[in-house]
Amino acid sequence: MGFITSGNSSAGLSTNITTITESTAAITPDNNTEYRCGEVTSVTITLPEDMPDDYAAYIVFTSGTTAAEAVYPDSIKWSGDDVIDGVFIPVASRRYNIGIWYDGVNVNAAVRGAGV
């Protein structure tokens, strides 16, 4: 059974860090918050209803030996590793770092995947 904890970064950054220990992560990312997950079987991203112009959030998770499933709104504009034709599809055995931000028109997400 998992749990969620939250607190300010010890590095003095304005970003809050939330740790998620469930194997199925369901996240509605708050502004200026980083969500740190361990190995997950799925990650579901739901965007907040209201986004300020300075909106930025981060999600980090590990896709295990079986690739994690990613569920997210079609409105997100994806770029980066394991993104093909604007679709992010996690592969097995990678640690993903995702930055999400609002540019006043689009919600963008940049993905970096590294081997685990």
Coordinates of C-alpha atoms in Angstrom, one line a residue:
M1 CA 0.0 0.0 0.0
G2 CA 1.4 3.4 -0.9
F3 CA 1.2 6.9 0.5
I4 CA 1.9 10.4 -0.6
T5 CA 4.1 12.9 1.3
S6 CA 4.7 16.5 0.5
G7 CA 7.1 19.3 1.5
N8 CA 9.4 22.0 0.3
S9 CA 12.7 21.2 -1.3
S10 CA 15.6 21.3 1.0
A11 CA 17.6 23.0 -1.7
G12 CA 15.7 26.2 -1.1
L13 CA 13.9 26.0 -4.4
S14 CA 10.3 27.3 -4.8
T15 CA 9.3 23.9 -6.1
N16 CA 7.4 21.6 -3.7
I17 CA 8.3 17.9 -3.8
T18 CA 5.6 15.2 -3.5
T19 CA 6.6 11.5 -3.2
I20 CA 4.2 9.0 -4.6
T21 CA 4.7 5.3 -3.7
E22 CA 1.8 3.7 -5.4
S23 CA 2.5 1.6 -8.4
T24 CA -0.3 3.3 -10.3
A25 CA 0.2 7.0 -10.1
A26 CA -2.7 9.3 -10.7
I27 CA -1.4 12.9 -10.7
T28 CA -3.1 16.3 -11.2
P29 CA 0.1 18.4 -11.1
D30 CA 0.0 21.5 -9.0
N31 CA 2.0 24.5 -10.1
N32 CA 5.6 24.6 -8.9
T33 CA 5.4 21.0 -7.8
E34 CA 7.6 18.0 -8.6
Y35 CA 6.1 14.5 -8.3
R36 CA 8.6 11.7 -7.6
C37 CA 7.4 8.2 -8.2
G38 CA 9.2 4.9 -8.0
E39 CA 8.6 2.1 -10.4
V40 CA 5.0 2.3 -11.7
T41 CA 2.8 0.2 -13.9
S42 CA 0.9 3.2 -15.0
V43 CA 0.9 7.0 -14.7
T44 CA -2.2 9.1 -15.3
I45 CA -1.9 12.8 -15.7
T46 CA -4.9 15.0 -15.4
L47 CA -4.4 18.8 -16.0
P48 CA -5.7 21.3 -13.5
E49 CA -8.7 23.3 -14.6
D50 CA -7.0 26.6 -14.0
M51 CA -3.4 27.3 -15.0
P52 CA -1.6 30.5 -14.4
D53 CA 0.7 31.8 -17.1
D54 CA 3.7 30.8 -15.0
Y55 CA 2.5 27.2 -14.6
A56 CA 5.3 24.6 -14.4
A57 CA 5.3 21.1 -12.9
Y58 CA 7.5 18.0 -13.0
I59 CA 6.9 14.3 -12.9
V60 CA 9.5 11.6 -12.4
F61 CA 8.9 7.9 -12.6
T62 CA 10.5 4.6 -13.5
S63 CA 9.1 2.3 -16.1
G64 CA 10.0 -1.3 -15.0
T65 CA 10.9 -4.3 -17.1
T66 CA 7.3 -4.2 -18.4
A67 CA 6.7 -0.8 -19.9
A68 CA 4.4 1.6 -17.9
E69 CA 1.2 2.8 -19.4
A70 CA 0.8 6.6 -19.7
V71 CA -2.6 8.2 -19.8
Y72 CA -2.9 11.9 -20.4
P73 CA -5.0 14.5 -22.1
D74 CA -4.7 14.8 -25.9
S75 CA -4.2 18.6 -25.5
I76 CA -0.6 18.1 -24.1
K77 CA 2.1 19.0 -26.7
W78 CA 4.8 16.4 -26.2
S79 CA 8.5 16.4 -27.2
G80 CA 11.6 14.5 -26.3
D81 CA 12.5 10.9 -25.7
D82 CA 10.0 8.2 -26.6
V83 CA 7.7 10.7 -28.2
I84 CA 6.7 9.8 -31.7
D85 CA 4.4 12.1 -33.7
G86 CA 3.5 14.0 -30.6
V87 CA 2.6 10.9 -28.6
F88 CA 4.5 9.9 -25.5
I89 CA 4.8 6.1 -25.0
P90 CA 7.0 4.9 -22.2
V91 CA 9.3 2.0 -22.9
A92 CA 10.6 -0.6 -20.4
S93 CA 13.5 -0.1 -18.0
R94 CA 13.7 3.7 -18.2
R95 CA 13.6 6.5 -15.6
Y96 CA 11.6 9.4 -17.0
N97 CA 11.8 13.1 -16.1
I98 CA 8.9 15.1 -17.5
G99 CA 8.6 18.9 -17.4
I100 CA 5.1 20.4 -18.0
W101 CA 4.5 24.0 -18.6
Y102 CA 1.9 26.4 -20.0
D103 CA 3.0 29.0 -22.5
G104 CA -0.2 31.0 -22.6
V105 CA -1.6 28.9 -25.5
N106 CA -0.5 25.3 -25.1
V107 CA 0.4 22.9 -22.4
N108 CA 3.8 21.5 -23.3
A109 CA 5.7 18.5 -21.9
A110 CA 9.3 17.7 -22.5
V111 CA 10.5 14.1 -21.7
R112 CA 13.9 12.8 -20.9
G113 CA 14.3 9.1 -20.5
A114 CA 17.5 7.4 -19.1
G115 CA 18.3 3.7 -18.5
V116 CA 17.8 2.4 -15.0

